Amino acid sequence: MKLRDFILRRVLLAITVVFGVLTITWILAFIVGDPVTMYINENTPAEAIPAIRAAHGFDEPWPVQYFLYLSNLFQGNWGVSGSSSNMPVLEILALKFPATIELAIVAMIFAIILGIPLGIISATRKDQKIDHFTRIFSLAGVSMPIFWFAFMLKYVLYYYLAVNNLPHLPGGERYDTSTYLDFEFITGFLLLDSLIQGNIPIFLDGLVHLIMPGFALGYLTLAIITRMMRSSMLEVLKEDYITLARSKGLREKVVIYRHALRNAMIPTVTVIGLAFGGLITGAVLTETIFNWPGLGRWAVRSILFADLAAINGFTLLVAIIFVTANLIVDLIYGVLDPRIRFG
Amino acid sequence: MTESREDIVLEVHDLFTNFYTFEGTVRALDGVELFLRRGDTMGLVGETGCGKSVTARSILRLVEPPGKIESGKIIYNEIDKQTGEVKPIDILSLSEEELLDLRGEKIAIVFQDPATYPNPVFRIGDQIAEVVLLHQDLRYDVIDMKIEKLEKSLQGESDPDKQVHIKEKIEYYRELRKDPPEPDKKDAKAAAFRRAVNMLNLVRMPSPESIAMQYPHELSGGMRQRALIAMALACDPGVLICDEATTALDVTVQAQVLKLLNHLKKEIGTSIIIITHDMGVVAETCNWVTVMYAGTTVESCATKNLFTRPLHPYTDGLLTAVPKLHENKERLPQILGSVPNLITPPSGCRFHPRCAYATEQCKSVKPKLTELEPEHWVACHNPLN
């Protein structure tokens, strides 16, 4: 099978999955609530309600409503979010998405840059001091709930240090909004925008603001990657081809980083892909704790207000991200393992 | 062993290797004695678990934890290509760094299972080129490759001006070849890959260029085994150890590989150790045999001698247990008893509980490998005949 066919097949599969997700969320939304409630309030006269219902097509039979929903969706009309002063959902998503993605990417960078080397070191120095330390560190990561860990982090690195007049990390927000009042976003990515504008102080400020929420969000993924990397590395190091590599007279470093790493990366990459989707949903808690103006916090509020259009929109976006992350994983697979490309 | 160092390429003396397991210490090798003459093909035979593979791995110091080489001497006698002087290398006292020069370059090994030994994520050619790049001087190869390329372009060139220019370039490289500079990484890699293709050609791989670009899973078992042999022979090692290299193959492919090994031995001048439990393979390919039993060397002699005049009771038992075509038997004779547990090995001679000729002495004193008859070494208190 050629790479092009492989990608094409995977993309078709991905579209099917996204379609399934949006159908299920629509059905759930259709069951649980009357969508018209978002368009009326206590002052709306009762006799006006059927007209409003008709205006949005809510009086049609369900297949027609489903068709209307789909046709609107594909025309870029994802409905309006009643809980955000009737702004179009797509617009809000575009507005809030960069903040969440920026946080998720930083979390991912933490997780990958620390997780993979920690896993390798832990595996190659099995049962030594550093391995014990790494195992405790990663066990803590998978065991601690994010809402508790993020609070503790904030308590120590922000509150505790601040009350003792020590240098401390900022407690929330993307940047110091009171100092940089006139900052204008272009793409919505703070680090990118500040670099484009040549504003180094705000770039550094943004970085400092990302450290704590980024680490809090990434710790779980970091722990998962470390454990996965360790176990698959241990598995691979027992393989016959490692003995063969050693028998060739290759240095231990080359044996580990060339022959073993590539094989050990295959299961780890799966975990990374799945975890990236998880980071977006994990951001719901982290963003709430760190007052992060991203999608997660907005989604929590939409749920509290039973804002169906907003919830549908958020779910769809998460589904698309999940599917895309998996697609990328599949492609990386093909690069790492020649057996998959043709299999 | 009184021979000079020139004749013997590899000698193993009194080698002890243990494995530290939960059940106890497995005394896998208990004073193994071996020697391999230059240009010989030696068969190393014995039952499963008698320590053949551990011996092979010990020679390259590839015994992995919980295994550990306890004591002994393994000496590789290297002949300097320029001066012809013999330089003994004591393998067990080499540092990790020095060991890297030994593995793959002086002693190479072909492992048993062609399905699991090649790395699945690298091309065959790259896996062979890797070992060439590591050990071989590629300076001449790089220049030769450049000259070859220019000559090829010269043939396709009609413009006389350009022809002169190319000829000048060729002259320049010919001059450079007398004292070639260190090649850059990319050139060296290309040269190593070219050698890999040559090696594949040498092991009679059909269309070696395309095989070199393929991954292990795209080849058949026999082809993979040949690729592994090519990998092992890529640096013209002084000793090639084939650890059951043909056991996983079917009989026809096995015959091809064995024929290939014998042919390559003449071409490259490598001495070979063939580890097997198949007496047929030994009879066909080896001129010398060493028999192992439960971690010890019991007999070592020329193949013909072994088959006609075995001196050790174990070897004798082994040979009578081989079915013969011209005999009609209900049941094959067997060696009574079973292989001892090496955590609690028998005292004295490890074979004594199963030996019909055992005496009191055998229970307490371990026999030494001695030259009982000329060119025939046996470790037994009561040898046959």
XYZ file of C-alpha atoms in Angstrom, chain B residues 119-317:
199
model
C 16.270 -5.243 13.728
C 12.791 -4.938 12.184
C 12.873 -1.173 11.670
C 16.082 -0.839 9.650
C 16.835 -1.742 6.053
C 18.983 -4.841 5.507
C 21.610 -2.789 3.682
C 21.835 -0.242 6.475
C 22.239 -2.946 9.083
C 25.195 -4.406 7.197
C 26.628 -0.983 6.364
C 26.494 -0.067 10.036
C 29.059 -2.663 11.023
C 31.264 -1.838 8.023
C 31.173 1.853 8.901
C 32.153 1.021 12.433
C 35.184 -1.155 11.794
C 36.486 -0.715 8.267
C 38.784 1.799 6.661
C 36.652 3.255 3.887
C 39.036 5.897 2.583
C 39.978 3.913 -0.505
C 36.381 2.871 -1.132
C 35.235 6.462 -1.206
C 37.872 7.498 -3.751
C 37.248 4.413 -5.877
C 33.573 5.207 -5.855
C 34.234 8.749 -7.039
C 36.551 7.584 -9.809
C 33.982 5.022 -10.906
C 31.310 7.667 -11.086
C 33.505 9.979 -13.140
C 34.448 7.190 -15.522
C 30.811 6.456 -16.053
C 30.032 10.079 -16.822
C 33.062 10.166 -19.120
C 31.527 7.443 -21.257
C 28.322 9.387 -21.667
C 30.080 12.656 -22.439
C 30.612 13.729 -26.071
C 31.885 17.267 -25.542
C 35.726 17.031 -25.784
C 36.259 20.018 -23.490
C 34.260 18.405 -20.747
C 35.979 15.070 -21.366
C 39.322 16.694 -20.660
C 37.924 18.235 -17.544
C 36.612 14.889 -16.276
C 39.880 13.161 -17.099
C 41.726 15.783 -15.076
C 39.436 15.113 -12.178
C 40.030 11.370 -12.432
C 43.769 11.992 -12.421
C 43.371 14.129 -9.341
C 41.542 11.357 -7.487
C 44.092 8.737 -8.628
C 46.794 10.930 -7.134
C 44.745 11.363 -3.988
C 44.333 7.604 -3.665
C 47.997 7.205 -2.673
C 47.275 8.957 0.559
C 43.527 9.282 0.881
C 42.070 11.768 3.355
C 39.408 10.883 5.933
C 36.134 10.833 3.980
C 33.187 12.878 5.132
C 30.261 11.113 6.745
C 27.980 11.048 3.745
C 30.607 9.569 1.427
C 31.601 7.009 4.025
C 27.990 5.984 4.435
C 27.552 5.556 0.697
C 30.761 3.507 0.513
C 29.654 1.328 3.422
C 26.327 0.743 1.734
C 28.125 -0.261 -1.444
C 30.128 -2.800 0.532
C 26.889 -4.051 2.057
C 25.542 -4.690 -1.421
C 28.770 -6.517 -2.272
C 28.377 -8.672 0.820
C 24.828 -9.542 -0.143
C 26.141 -10.509 -3.542
C 28.801 -12.653 -1.875
C 26.198 -14.625 0.072
C 24.461 -15.227 -3.273
C 21.468 -13.037 -2.698
C 19.510 -12.502 -5.913
C 19.406 -8.800 -6.925
C 21.382 -7.574 -3.917
C 20.735 -3.876 -4.687
C 17.023 -4.188 -4.134
C 17.397 -6.560 -1.160
C 19.619 -3.990 0.523
C 16.772 -1.501 0.369
C 14.283 -3.918 1.911
C 13.268 -4.502 5.499
C 13.729 -7.859 7.260
C 10.022 -8.702 7.239
C 10.018 -8.558 3.448
C 12.511 -11.436 3.174
C 12.131 -15.157 3.653
C 13.809 -16.983 6.535
C 16.646 -18.316 4.399
C 17.308 -14.894 2.919
C 17.319 -13.299 6.344
C 19.795 -15.884 7.581
C 22.023 -15.119 4.609
C 21.705 -11.419 5.396
C 22.813 -12.168 8.965
C 25.783 -14.110 7.620
C 26.611 -11.185 5.338
C 26.433 -8.910 8.376
C 28.796 -11.144 10.333
C 31.269 -11.519 7.483
C 31.209 -7.855 6.452
C 34.453 -7.047 8.265
C 36.374 -10.226 7.363
C 36.437 -11.501 10.933
C 39.165 -13.909 12.017
C 36.584 -16.145 13.654
C 32.973 -16.680 12.701
C 30.751 -18.357 15.256
C 27.525 -19.837 13.896
C 25.292 -20.404 16.879
C 22.800 -22.966 15.546
C 22.718 -20.766 12.464
C 20.958 -23.362 10.360
C 18.697 -25.002 12.938
C 15.695 -22.776 12.243
C 15.893 -23.381 8.504
C 14.399 -26.222 6.530
C 16.699 -28.903 5.213
C 17.190 -27.611 1.682
C 17.930 -24.072 2.795
C 20.145 -25.484 5.538
C 22.187 -27.319 2.921
C 22.498 -24.139 0.859
C 23.685 -22.115 3.844
C 26.219 -24.758 4.890
C 27.581 -24.943 1.376
C 27.787 -21.176 1.339
C 29.716 -21.131 4.623
C 32.280 -23.602 3.342
C 32.651 -21.616 0.163
C 33.036 -18.325 2.024
C 35.625 -19.807 4.328
C 37.888 -20.350 1.352
C 37.138 -16.912 -0.048
C 37.608 -14.856 3.098
C 39.896 -17.100 5.117
C 37.812 -17.117 8.232
C 37.961 -19.855 10.827
C 34.520 -21.084 11.741
C 32.904 -22.546 14.816
C 29.623 -24.265 14.018
C 27.456 -24.839 17.052
C 24.924 -27.564 16.439
C 23.340 -30.652 17.879
C 23.039 -32.185 14.438
C 25.774 -34.779 13.861
C 24.953 -34.759 10.154
C 25.892 -31.099 9.872
C 29.153 -31.829 11.675
C 30.044 -34.735 9.430
C 29.359 -32.696 6.344
C 31.017 -29.388 7.137
C 33.517 -29.671 9.966
C 37.035 -31.014 10.021
C 37.328 -30.800 13.788
C 34.811 -31.487 16.546
C 34.584 -30.542 20.167
C 31.964 -32.341 22.256
C 30.470 -30.680 25.302
C 28.524 -32.217 28.133
C 26.865 -30.289 30.986
C 29.196 -27.325 30.760
C 32.423 -29.216 30.261
C 34.494 -30.210 27.263
C 34.611 -33.986 27.032
C 36.289 -34.713 23.724
C 38.044 -32.830 20.953
C 39.483 -34.361 17.805
C 39.315 -34.528 14.020
C 35.812 -35.271 12.733
C 36.844 -38.538 11.120
C 38.439 -39.725 14.339
C 35.370 -38.891 16.339
C 33.046 -40.883 14.171
C 35.350 -43.903 13.872
C 37.069 -43.963 17.257
C 35.251 -42.058 19.987
C 37.147 -42.301 23.277
C 34.713 -40.733 25.701
C 31.728 -42.871 26.795
C 29.386 -39.905 26.294
C 30.484 -39.341 22.698
C 30.120 -43.032 22.050
C 26.579 -42.966 23.455
